[in-house]
XYZ file of C-alpha atoms in Angstrom:
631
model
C 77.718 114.677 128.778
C 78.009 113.066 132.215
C 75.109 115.601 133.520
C 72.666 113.540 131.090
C 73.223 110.180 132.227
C 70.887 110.553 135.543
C 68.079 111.807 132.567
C 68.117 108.201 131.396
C 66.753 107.363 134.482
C 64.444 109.939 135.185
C 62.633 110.051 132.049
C 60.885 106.526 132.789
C 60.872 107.678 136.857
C 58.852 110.503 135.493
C 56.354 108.489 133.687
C 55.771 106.050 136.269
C 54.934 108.904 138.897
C 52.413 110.975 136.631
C 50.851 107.954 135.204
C 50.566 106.236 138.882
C 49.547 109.125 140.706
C 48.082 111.360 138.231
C 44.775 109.782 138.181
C 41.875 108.901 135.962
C 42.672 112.062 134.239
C 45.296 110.733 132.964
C 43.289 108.085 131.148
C 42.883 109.245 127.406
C 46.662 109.934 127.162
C 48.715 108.283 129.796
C 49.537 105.543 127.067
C 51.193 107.957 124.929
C 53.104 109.726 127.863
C 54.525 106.172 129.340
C 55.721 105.718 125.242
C 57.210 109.412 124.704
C 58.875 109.012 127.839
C 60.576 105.762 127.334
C 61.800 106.909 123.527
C 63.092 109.935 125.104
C 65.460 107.872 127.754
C 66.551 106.431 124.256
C 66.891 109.623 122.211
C 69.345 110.585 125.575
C 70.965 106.993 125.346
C 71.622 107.528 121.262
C 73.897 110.805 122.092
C 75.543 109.537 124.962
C 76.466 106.389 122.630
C 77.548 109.060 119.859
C 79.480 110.618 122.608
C 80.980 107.208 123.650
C 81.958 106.631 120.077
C 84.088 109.777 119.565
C 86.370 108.853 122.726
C 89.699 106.405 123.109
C 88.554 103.067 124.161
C 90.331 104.512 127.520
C 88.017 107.376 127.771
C 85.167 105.632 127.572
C 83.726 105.780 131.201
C 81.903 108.569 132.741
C 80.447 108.955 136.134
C 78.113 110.965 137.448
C 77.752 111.444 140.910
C 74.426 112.232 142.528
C 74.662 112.291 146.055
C 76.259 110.395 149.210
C 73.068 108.218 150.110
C 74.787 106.724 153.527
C 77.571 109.121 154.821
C 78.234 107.549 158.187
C 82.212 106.302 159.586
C 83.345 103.136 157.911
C 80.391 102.720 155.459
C 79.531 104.962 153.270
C 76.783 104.196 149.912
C 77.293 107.037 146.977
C 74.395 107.061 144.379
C 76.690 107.560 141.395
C 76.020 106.528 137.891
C 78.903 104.608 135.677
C 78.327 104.384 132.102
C 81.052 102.429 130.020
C 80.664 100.084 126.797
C 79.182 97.629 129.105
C 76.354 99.420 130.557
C 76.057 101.545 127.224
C 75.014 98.025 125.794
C 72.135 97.618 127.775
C 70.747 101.535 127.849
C 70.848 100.970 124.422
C 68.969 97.816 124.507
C 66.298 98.070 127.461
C 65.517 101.506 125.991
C 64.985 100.663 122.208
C 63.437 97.756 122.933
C 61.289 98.591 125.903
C 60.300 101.664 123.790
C 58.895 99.374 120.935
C 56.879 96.848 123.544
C 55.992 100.376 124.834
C 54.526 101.028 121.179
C 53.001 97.634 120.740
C 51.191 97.990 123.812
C 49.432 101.096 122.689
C 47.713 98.620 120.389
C 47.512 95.270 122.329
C 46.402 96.818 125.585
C 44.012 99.663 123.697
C 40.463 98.008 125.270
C 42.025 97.466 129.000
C 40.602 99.708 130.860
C 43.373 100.150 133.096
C 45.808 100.741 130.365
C 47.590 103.959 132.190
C 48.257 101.539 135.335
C 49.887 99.047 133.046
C 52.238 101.786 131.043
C 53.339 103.486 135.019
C 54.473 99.955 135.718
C 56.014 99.606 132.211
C 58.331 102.738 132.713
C 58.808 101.314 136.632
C 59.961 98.360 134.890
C 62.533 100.542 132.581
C 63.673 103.066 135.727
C 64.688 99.860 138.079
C 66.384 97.846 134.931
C 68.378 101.201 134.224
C 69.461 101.630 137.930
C 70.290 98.483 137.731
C 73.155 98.398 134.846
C 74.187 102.509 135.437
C 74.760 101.470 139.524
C 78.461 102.344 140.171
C 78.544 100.309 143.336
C 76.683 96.481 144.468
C 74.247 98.408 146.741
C 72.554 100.872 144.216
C 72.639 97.511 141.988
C 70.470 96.245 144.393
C 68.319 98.993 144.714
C 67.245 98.624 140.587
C 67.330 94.631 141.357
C 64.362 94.817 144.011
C 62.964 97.780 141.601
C 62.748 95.142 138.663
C 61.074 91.934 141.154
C 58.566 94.564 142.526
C 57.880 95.545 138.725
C 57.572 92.233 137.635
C 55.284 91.076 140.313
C 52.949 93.744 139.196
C 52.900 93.249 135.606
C 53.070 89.815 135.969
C 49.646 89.880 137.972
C 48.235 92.424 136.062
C 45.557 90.719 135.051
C 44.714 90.438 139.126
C 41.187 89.013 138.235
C 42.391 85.734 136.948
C 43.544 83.386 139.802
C 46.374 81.902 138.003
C 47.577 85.356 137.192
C 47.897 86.227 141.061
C 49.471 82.729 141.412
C 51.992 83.641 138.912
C 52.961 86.905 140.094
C 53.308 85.346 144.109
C 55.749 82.507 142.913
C 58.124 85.152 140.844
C 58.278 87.187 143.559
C 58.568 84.618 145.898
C 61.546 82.535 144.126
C 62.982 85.700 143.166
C 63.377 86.591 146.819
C 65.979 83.351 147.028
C 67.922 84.632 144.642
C 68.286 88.044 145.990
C 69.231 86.877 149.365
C 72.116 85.448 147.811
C 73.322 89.181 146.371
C 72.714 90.423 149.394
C 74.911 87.843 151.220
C 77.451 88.690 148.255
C 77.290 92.155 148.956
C 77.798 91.629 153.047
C 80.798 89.524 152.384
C 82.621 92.093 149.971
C 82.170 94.775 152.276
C 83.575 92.523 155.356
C 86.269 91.784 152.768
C 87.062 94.974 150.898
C 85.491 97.191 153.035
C 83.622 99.024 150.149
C 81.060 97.491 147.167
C 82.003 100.499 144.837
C 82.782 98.668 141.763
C 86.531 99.913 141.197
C 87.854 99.243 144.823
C 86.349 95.399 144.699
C 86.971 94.809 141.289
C 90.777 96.338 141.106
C 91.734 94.655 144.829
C 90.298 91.047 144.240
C 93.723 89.986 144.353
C 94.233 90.956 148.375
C 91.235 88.345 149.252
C 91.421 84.370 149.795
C 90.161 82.524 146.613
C 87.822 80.996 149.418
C 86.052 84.172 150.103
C 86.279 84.980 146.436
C 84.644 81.563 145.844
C 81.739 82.294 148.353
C 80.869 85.684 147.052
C 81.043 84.135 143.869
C 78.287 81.791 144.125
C 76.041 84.106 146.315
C 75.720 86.315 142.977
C 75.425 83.320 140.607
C 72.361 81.999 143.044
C 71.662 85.578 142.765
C 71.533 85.834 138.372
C 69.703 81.934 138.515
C 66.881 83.963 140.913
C 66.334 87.112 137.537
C 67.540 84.886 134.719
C 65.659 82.118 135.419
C 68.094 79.330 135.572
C 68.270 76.136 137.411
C 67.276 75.673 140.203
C 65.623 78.863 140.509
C 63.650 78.602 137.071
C 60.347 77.468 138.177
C 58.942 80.555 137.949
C 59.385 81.412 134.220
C 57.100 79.494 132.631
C 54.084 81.135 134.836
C 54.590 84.126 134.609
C 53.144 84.186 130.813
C 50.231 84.775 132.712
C 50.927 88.435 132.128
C 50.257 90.223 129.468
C 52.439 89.606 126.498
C 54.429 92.998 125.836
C 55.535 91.904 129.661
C 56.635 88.548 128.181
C 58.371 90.612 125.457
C 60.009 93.052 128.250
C 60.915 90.796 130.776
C 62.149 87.563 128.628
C 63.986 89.664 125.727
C 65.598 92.928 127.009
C 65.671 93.302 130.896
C 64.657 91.294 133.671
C 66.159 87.904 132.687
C 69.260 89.643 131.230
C 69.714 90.834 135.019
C 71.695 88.147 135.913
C 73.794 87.615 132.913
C 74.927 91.715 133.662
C 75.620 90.680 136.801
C 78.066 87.965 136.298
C 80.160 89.999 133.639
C 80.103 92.941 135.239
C 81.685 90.983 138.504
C 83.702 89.133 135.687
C 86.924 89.650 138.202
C 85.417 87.942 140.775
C 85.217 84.892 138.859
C 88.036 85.022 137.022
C 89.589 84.603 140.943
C 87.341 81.458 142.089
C 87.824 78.623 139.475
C 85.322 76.613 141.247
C 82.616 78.976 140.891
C 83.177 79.413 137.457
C 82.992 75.553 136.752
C 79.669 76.127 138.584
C 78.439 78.900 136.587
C 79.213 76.553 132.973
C 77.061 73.681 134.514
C 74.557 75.942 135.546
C 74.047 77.191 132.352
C 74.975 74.430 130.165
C 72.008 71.942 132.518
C 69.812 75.486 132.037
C 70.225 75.433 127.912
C 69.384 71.881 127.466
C 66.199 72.086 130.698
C 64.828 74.906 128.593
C 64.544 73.746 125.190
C 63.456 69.954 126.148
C 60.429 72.041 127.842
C 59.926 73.913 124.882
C 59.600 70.992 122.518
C 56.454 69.960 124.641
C 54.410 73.123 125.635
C 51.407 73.715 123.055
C 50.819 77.128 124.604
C 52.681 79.034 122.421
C 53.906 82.083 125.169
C 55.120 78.769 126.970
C 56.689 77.744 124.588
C 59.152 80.518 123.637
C 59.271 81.227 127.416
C 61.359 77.576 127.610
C 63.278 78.736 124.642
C 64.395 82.270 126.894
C 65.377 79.717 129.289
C 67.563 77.910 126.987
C 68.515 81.064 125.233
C 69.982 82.397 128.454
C 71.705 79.088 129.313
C 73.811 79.588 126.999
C 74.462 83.339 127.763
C 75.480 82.103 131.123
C 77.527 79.494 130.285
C 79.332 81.629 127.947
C 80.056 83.756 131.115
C 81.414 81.303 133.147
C 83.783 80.338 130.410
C 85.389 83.867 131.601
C 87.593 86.108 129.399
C 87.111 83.400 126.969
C 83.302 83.693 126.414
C 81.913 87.047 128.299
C 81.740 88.983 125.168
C 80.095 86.501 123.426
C 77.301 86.113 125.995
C 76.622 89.945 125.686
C 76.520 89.630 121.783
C 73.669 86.876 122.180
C 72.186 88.589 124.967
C 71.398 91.810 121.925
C 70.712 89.278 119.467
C 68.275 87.679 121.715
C 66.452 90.866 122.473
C 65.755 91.258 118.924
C 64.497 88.050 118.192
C 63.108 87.180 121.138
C 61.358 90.264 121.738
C 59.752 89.824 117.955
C 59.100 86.189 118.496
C 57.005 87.030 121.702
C 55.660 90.471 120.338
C 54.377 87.819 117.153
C 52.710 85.939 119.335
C 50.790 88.083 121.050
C 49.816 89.658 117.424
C 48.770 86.062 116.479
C 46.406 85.536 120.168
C 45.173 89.321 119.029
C 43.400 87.580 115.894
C 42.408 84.540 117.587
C 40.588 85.498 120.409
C 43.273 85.308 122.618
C 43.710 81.960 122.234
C 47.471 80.267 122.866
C 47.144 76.752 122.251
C 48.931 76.281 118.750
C 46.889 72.661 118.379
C 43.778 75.371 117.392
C 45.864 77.607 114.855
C 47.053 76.369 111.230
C 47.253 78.116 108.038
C 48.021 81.378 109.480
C 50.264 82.610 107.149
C 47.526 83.771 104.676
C 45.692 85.901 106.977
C 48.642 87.422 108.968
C 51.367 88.187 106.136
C 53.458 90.628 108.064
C 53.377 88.739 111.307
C 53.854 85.715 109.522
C 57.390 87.115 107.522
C 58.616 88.796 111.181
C 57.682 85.735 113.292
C 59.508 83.746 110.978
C 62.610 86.366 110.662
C 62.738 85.733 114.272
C 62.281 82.167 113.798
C 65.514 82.056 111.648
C 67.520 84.129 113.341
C 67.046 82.107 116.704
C 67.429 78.337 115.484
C 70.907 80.447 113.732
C 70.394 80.088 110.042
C 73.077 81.267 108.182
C 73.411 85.546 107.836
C 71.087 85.930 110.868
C 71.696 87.191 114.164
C 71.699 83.993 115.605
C 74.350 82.467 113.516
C 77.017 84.786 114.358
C 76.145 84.795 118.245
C 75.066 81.347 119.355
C 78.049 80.050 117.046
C 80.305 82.201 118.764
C 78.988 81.047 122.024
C 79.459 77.326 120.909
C 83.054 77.683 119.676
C 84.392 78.949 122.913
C 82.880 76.283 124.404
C 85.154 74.011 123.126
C 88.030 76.787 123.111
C 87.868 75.813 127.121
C 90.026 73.034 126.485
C 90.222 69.598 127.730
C 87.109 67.074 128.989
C 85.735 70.265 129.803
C 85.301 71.696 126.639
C 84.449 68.807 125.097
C 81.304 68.133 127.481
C 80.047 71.977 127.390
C 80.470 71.882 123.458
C 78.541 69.248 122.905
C 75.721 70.448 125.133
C 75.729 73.591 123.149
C 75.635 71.903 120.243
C 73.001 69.483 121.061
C 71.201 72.774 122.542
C 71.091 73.955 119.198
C 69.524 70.641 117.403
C 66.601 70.547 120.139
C 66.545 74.113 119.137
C 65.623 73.894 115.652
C 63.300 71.269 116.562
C 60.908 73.026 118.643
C 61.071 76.425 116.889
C 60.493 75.051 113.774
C 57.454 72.775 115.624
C 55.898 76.490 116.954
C 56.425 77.774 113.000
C 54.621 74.951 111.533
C 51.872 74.861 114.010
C 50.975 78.198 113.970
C 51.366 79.099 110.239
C 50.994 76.179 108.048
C 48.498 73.368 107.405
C 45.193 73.665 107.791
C 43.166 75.450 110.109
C 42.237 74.100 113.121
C 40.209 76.496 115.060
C 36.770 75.702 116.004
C 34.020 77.747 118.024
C 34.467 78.076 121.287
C 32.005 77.049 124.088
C 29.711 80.235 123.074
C 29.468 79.609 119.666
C 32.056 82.646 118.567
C 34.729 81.877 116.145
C 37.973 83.102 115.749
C 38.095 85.593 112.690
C 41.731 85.978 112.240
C 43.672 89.272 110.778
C 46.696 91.200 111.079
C 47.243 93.465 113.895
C 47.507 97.184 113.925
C 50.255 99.160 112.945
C 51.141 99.970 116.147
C 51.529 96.385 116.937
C 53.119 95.787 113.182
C 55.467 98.204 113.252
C 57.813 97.565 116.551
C 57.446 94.007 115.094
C 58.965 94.696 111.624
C 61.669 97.529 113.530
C 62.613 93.959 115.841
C 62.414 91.840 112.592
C 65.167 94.004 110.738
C 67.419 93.697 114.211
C 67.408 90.123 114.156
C 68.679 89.798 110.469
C 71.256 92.095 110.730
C 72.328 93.011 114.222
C 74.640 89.542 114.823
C 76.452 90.445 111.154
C 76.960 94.159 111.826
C 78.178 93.050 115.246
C 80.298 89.563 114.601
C 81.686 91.060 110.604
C 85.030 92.881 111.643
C 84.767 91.761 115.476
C 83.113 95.096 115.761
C 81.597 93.835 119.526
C 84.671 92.388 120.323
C 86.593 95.437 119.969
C 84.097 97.715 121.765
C 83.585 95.558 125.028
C 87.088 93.893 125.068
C 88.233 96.971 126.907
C 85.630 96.197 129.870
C 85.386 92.189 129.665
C 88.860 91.387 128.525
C 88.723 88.570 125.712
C 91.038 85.237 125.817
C 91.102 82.724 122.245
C 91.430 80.050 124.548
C 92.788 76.968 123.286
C 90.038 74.868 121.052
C 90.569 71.332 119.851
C 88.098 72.048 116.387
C 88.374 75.146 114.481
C 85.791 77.437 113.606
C 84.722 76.138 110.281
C 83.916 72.791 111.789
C 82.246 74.060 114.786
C 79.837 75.999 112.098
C 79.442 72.771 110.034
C 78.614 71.327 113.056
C 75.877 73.856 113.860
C 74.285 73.458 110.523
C 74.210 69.450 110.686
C 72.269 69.466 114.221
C 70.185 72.552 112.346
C 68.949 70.652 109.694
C 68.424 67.872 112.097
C 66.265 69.368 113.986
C 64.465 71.055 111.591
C 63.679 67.849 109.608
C 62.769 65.710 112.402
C 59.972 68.792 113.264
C 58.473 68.663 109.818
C 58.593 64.941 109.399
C 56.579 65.206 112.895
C 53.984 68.133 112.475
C 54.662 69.312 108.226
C 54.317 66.296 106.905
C 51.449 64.334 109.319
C 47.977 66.562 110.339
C 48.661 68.153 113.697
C 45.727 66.002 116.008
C 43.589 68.277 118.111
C 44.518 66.683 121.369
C 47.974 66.165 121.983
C 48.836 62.056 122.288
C 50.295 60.543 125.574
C 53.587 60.771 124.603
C 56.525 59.298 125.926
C 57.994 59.276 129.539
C 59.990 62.406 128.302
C 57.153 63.910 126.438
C 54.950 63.683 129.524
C 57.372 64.901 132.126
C 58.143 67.976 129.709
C 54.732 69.307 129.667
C 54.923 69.153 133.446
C 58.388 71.265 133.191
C 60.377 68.440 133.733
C 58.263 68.273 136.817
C 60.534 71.258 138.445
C 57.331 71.999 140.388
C 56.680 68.214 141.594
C 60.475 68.742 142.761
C 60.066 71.997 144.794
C 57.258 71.007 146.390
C 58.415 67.571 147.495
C 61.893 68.576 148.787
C 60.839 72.484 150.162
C 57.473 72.894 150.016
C 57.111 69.450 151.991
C 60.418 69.259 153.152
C 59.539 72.848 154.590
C 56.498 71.652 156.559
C 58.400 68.554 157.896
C 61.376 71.150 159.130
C 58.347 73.513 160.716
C 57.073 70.349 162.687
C 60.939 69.126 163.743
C 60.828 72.749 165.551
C 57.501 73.157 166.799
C 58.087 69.595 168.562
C 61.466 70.875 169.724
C 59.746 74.168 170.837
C 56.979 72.208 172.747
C 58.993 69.338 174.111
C 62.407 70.793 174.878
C 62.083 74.419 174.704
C 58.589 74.914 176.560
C 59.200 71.591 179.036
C 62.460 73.852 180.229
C 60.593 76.741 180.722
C 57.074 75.373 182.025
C 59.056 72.816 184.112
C 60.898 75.888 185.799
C 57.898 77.080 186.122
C 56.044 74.789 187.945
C 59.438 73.936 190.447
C 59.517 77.355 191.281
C 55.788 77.208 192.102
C 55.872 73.651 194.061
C 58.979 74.981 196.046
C 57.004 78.454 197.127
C 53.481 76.302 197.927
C 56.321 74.100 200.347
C 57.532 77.125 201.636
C 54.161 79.057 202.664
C 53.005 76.704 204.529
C 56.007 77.865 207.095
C 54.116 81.476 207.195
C 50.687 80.024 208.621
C 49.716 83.690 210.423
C 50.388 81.479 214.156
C 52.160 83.347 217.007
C 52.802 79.688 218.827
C 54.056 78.266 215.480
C 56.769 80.947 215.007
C 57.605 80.972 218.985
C 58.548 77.027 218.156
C 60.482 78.081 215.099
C 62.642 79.960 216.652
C 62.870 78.423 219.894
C 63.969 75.388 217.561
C 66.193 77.740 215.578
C 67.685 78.789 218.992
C 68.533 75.461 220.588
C 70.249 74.825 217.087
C 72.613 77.540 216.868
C 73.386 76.495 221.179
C 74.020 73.356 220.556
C 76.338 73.618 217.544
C 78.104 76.134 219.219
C 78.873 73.899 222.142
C 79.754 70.974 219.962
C 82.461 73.334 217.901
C 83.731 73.861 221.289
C 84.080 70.299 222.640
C 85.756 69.413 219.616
């Protein structure tokens, strides 16, 4: 079984090179190749899990190794594949779900002309995220890292034409590129460490470093999982890049790219088990990250901008599960499947509800789309449940999981991060149920647009439909199959480790808990948008309210301290460079030059001149010769 686990790979790898060199040809069909191609990579991931499944917990890695990529003395990079329960997780999940957006693309993308471009990237995008979670070593990791920012970048800007596409695609690319300096500082420092960034070897021999080193390479790969999962401070980017097409919102915000970093900190789980500090880091990171991302949701009335706040919440929470440690990484791989269900439905909905109104994503000019959109209607709203985590639903067994180890941390701690989750999950219900109501209920509010056409709206294809209603039945039942029986637990405990930790509440009240801030939310949203019309122009808002729609003004922030703060540090050196720098080497310069003008006026071409010189010269060397003797 080993031999197949380089075909998971190569089956997307395959696509991407036919499709993006194959040519026009291509055209009529390439869709359909990029989708067979991507459902075979999962057909090969179902039997390898099957495989998995009939093996002690003990047995349950393979490797297969490929080839030695740098043999040299001292350093030496393998290109091996590792599958265990952890990386299983995600084959299964970027596959399945990729392979659905791959479906519902066939449909959303069917009058784009370059429609085989945009499935090569799409199996790109699948190749790098599955290099990415199979690497046996930090290197090859980073290999499928930079695979996934270059695919990003180019779905992102798909849409090349439109300015604010290009715009988008330059600043994810661009902030990404912070974030993966810090993994490759990480990976510098654990081979000037360990010697090696092969997985076992680091992993098995943290103990033989300083908890200082530990503590550096600890935060150079949580700067690097802020960069891909979009979490403060690196999270400017997310919001943008719904410029792309939505099946890229769907792949990048549900099932890969901005799970990236969550992989990356339980997969290096021993690290930070090691560096205290940096796990203290990681909670705040992701705790500030949970509550940034849904305040920003409760204000966007693009709807793609809106759930793209809620992934950064979403994954806030995945992180700071992660940086509770044994205590909480399990938990943040349940919601991070969960999520991928849901979320990949709630953005796939979306784009099904722009596809019957013109494109449109401002939710002020929707209403009352429930009776001409049944099916996206009942899986939007499946999704809709399952995320704010209504009782049964994925959701509810994740996110409460999530919030109860929270407070299992113990202490002031525990009590702070707990109640961030927990007031994560009131501002939750508030904005999801906001998008629900706006989209689907009252009445219409769409009006002709500046040409006179108006939008006629009506349920999408079945190749649209169906991924949708296959992502629907994941988020109502995946978190029960999962959480019932600790059935997750059990499978990933072996890879993770799992602690209890010590919590001050028990589990029933944490759930009470949950479903108090639920219905909180969820009634303060329809007394604000069920019960009053929804107005046409949004109102002024408060301070809050105003400073949301500008994403907390994140952007305001990065260009004031770097962007600015950038320019000012360019000038500092340019002055130094001119003044100090230059003035060194000009005033050399121009010594030099002053001292050999002085001195050529000694070589005049004269015979009578020199005859002087060195009669001078002469009665010099006489007379101090004489005087040395006298004395």
């Amino acid at each position: 079984m080993e031999n197949l686990i380089a075909l998971l790979v190569a089956a997307p790898l395959l696509g991407a090179v036919v499709l993006l060199c194959g040519g026009r040809r291509l055209d009529a069909v390439g869709h359909w190749i990029g989708t067979i191609l991507s459902s075979a990579s999962f057909v090969i991931g179902v039997v390898l899990f099957t495989d998995l499944l009939g093996k002690n917990a003990e047995h349950r890695t393979l490797m297969q190794h490929l080839w030695t990529w740098v043999p040299v003395e001292g350093f030496q990079a393998d290109v091996t594949f590792r599958l265990d329960q952890l990386s299983m997780t995600f084959v299964l999940l970027i596959t399945g779900v990729g392979s659905l957006i791959h479906l519902y693309s066939v449909g959303y993308m069917e009058h784009d002309e370059r429609r085989r471009r945009f499935f090569g990237y799409l199996n790109l995008f699948l190749a790098a995220m599955l290099i990415l979670v199979l690497a046996d070593n930090y290197l090859l990791l980073y290999v499928g890292w930079e695979g996934v920012g270059l695919a990003s970048y180019l779905l992102i800007g798909f849409w090349q034409h439109k300015p604010s596409a290009a715009t988008a695609a330059k600043k994810a690319f661009l902030v990404n590129r912070v974030g993966d300096m810090g993994l490759s500082i990480a990976i510098m420092l654990m081979f000037t460490t360990f010697g090696t960034f092969a997985f076992g070897p680091v992993l098995s021999h943290v103990g033989d470093a300083s908890e200082g080193k530990l503590t550096g390479i600890a935060l150079m790969l949580l700067l690097a999982a802020c960069g891909k999962s979009a979490q403060v401070p690196l999270q400017s980017w997310l919001g943008d890049a719904m410029e792309g097409p939505t099946p890229v919102s769907a792949l990048i915000h549900a099932a890969t790219m901005v799970t990236a970093g969550v992989y990356l900190i339980v997969r290096s789980g021993a690290i930070f088990n090691a560096a205290p500090d940096a796990q203290l880091v990681v909670t705040v990171v992701g705790a500030v990250t949970l509550l940034f991302g849904a305040i920003v949701g409760c204000a966007k009335d693009d709807i793609k901008k809106a759930l793209a706040g809620s992934t950064m919440s979403q994954i806030g929470y995945m992180v700071l599960a992660a940086g509770l440690g044994p205590i909480g990484y399990v938990f943040a791989i349940m919601h991070l499947v969960t999520h991928g269900f849901f979320k990949a439905g709630l953005f796939l909905g979306a784009g099904s509800v722009m596809h019957g109104m013109n494109d449109e994503v401002d939710m002020r000019k929707y209403g009352g789309l429930r009776k001409y959109m049944p099916v996206t209607f009942i899986t939007f709203g499946l999704g809709y449940l399952a995320i704010i985590g209504f009782p049964g639903l994925s959701g509810f067994f994740s996110k409460d999981k999530i919030i109860e180890a929270a407070f299992a941390k113990g202490g002031t701690e525990g009590w702070i991060l707990g109640g961030a989750a927990l007031l994560g999950a009131a501002i939750t219900a508030f904005y999801m149920t906001r998008v629900m109501l706006m989209t689907f209920f009252g009445e219409k509010r769409w009006q002709p647009d500046e040409n006179g056409n108006e939008p006629h709206p009506h349920e999408s294809p079945k190749t649209m439909t169906i991924p949708m209603i296959v992502l629907a039945f994941g988020s109502v039942f995946a978190g029960g199959f999962f959480g019932i029986g600790d059935r997750f637990l059990h499978w990933l405990e072996p890879i993770t480790g799992h602690e209890e930790g010590n919590s001050p509440v028990s589990a029933l009240t944490v759930t009470l808990a949950t479903m108090v801030v639920l219905v909180i939310g969820v009634g303060i949203a329809w007394a604000q948008y069920g019960r009053k019309p929804v107005p046409a122009v949004a109102p002024r808002g408060s301070l809050l309210t105003r400073a949301a729609r500008r994403d907390l003004l994140q952007d305001d922030f990065n260009h004031v301290v770097l962007v600015r703060g950038g320019e000012h540090l360019t000038r500092s050196l340019v002055y130094v460079d001119h003044t100090l720098v230059d003035g060194v080497v000009n005033g050399t310069a121009a010594s030099m030059g002053g001292l050999s003008g002085r001195l050529r006026k000694l070589q005049n071409g004269y015979a009578r001149s020199y005859a002087v010189s060195m009669f001078g010269g002469a009665a010099i060397l006489v007379a101090a010769t004489l005087l040395m003797r006298a004395v």
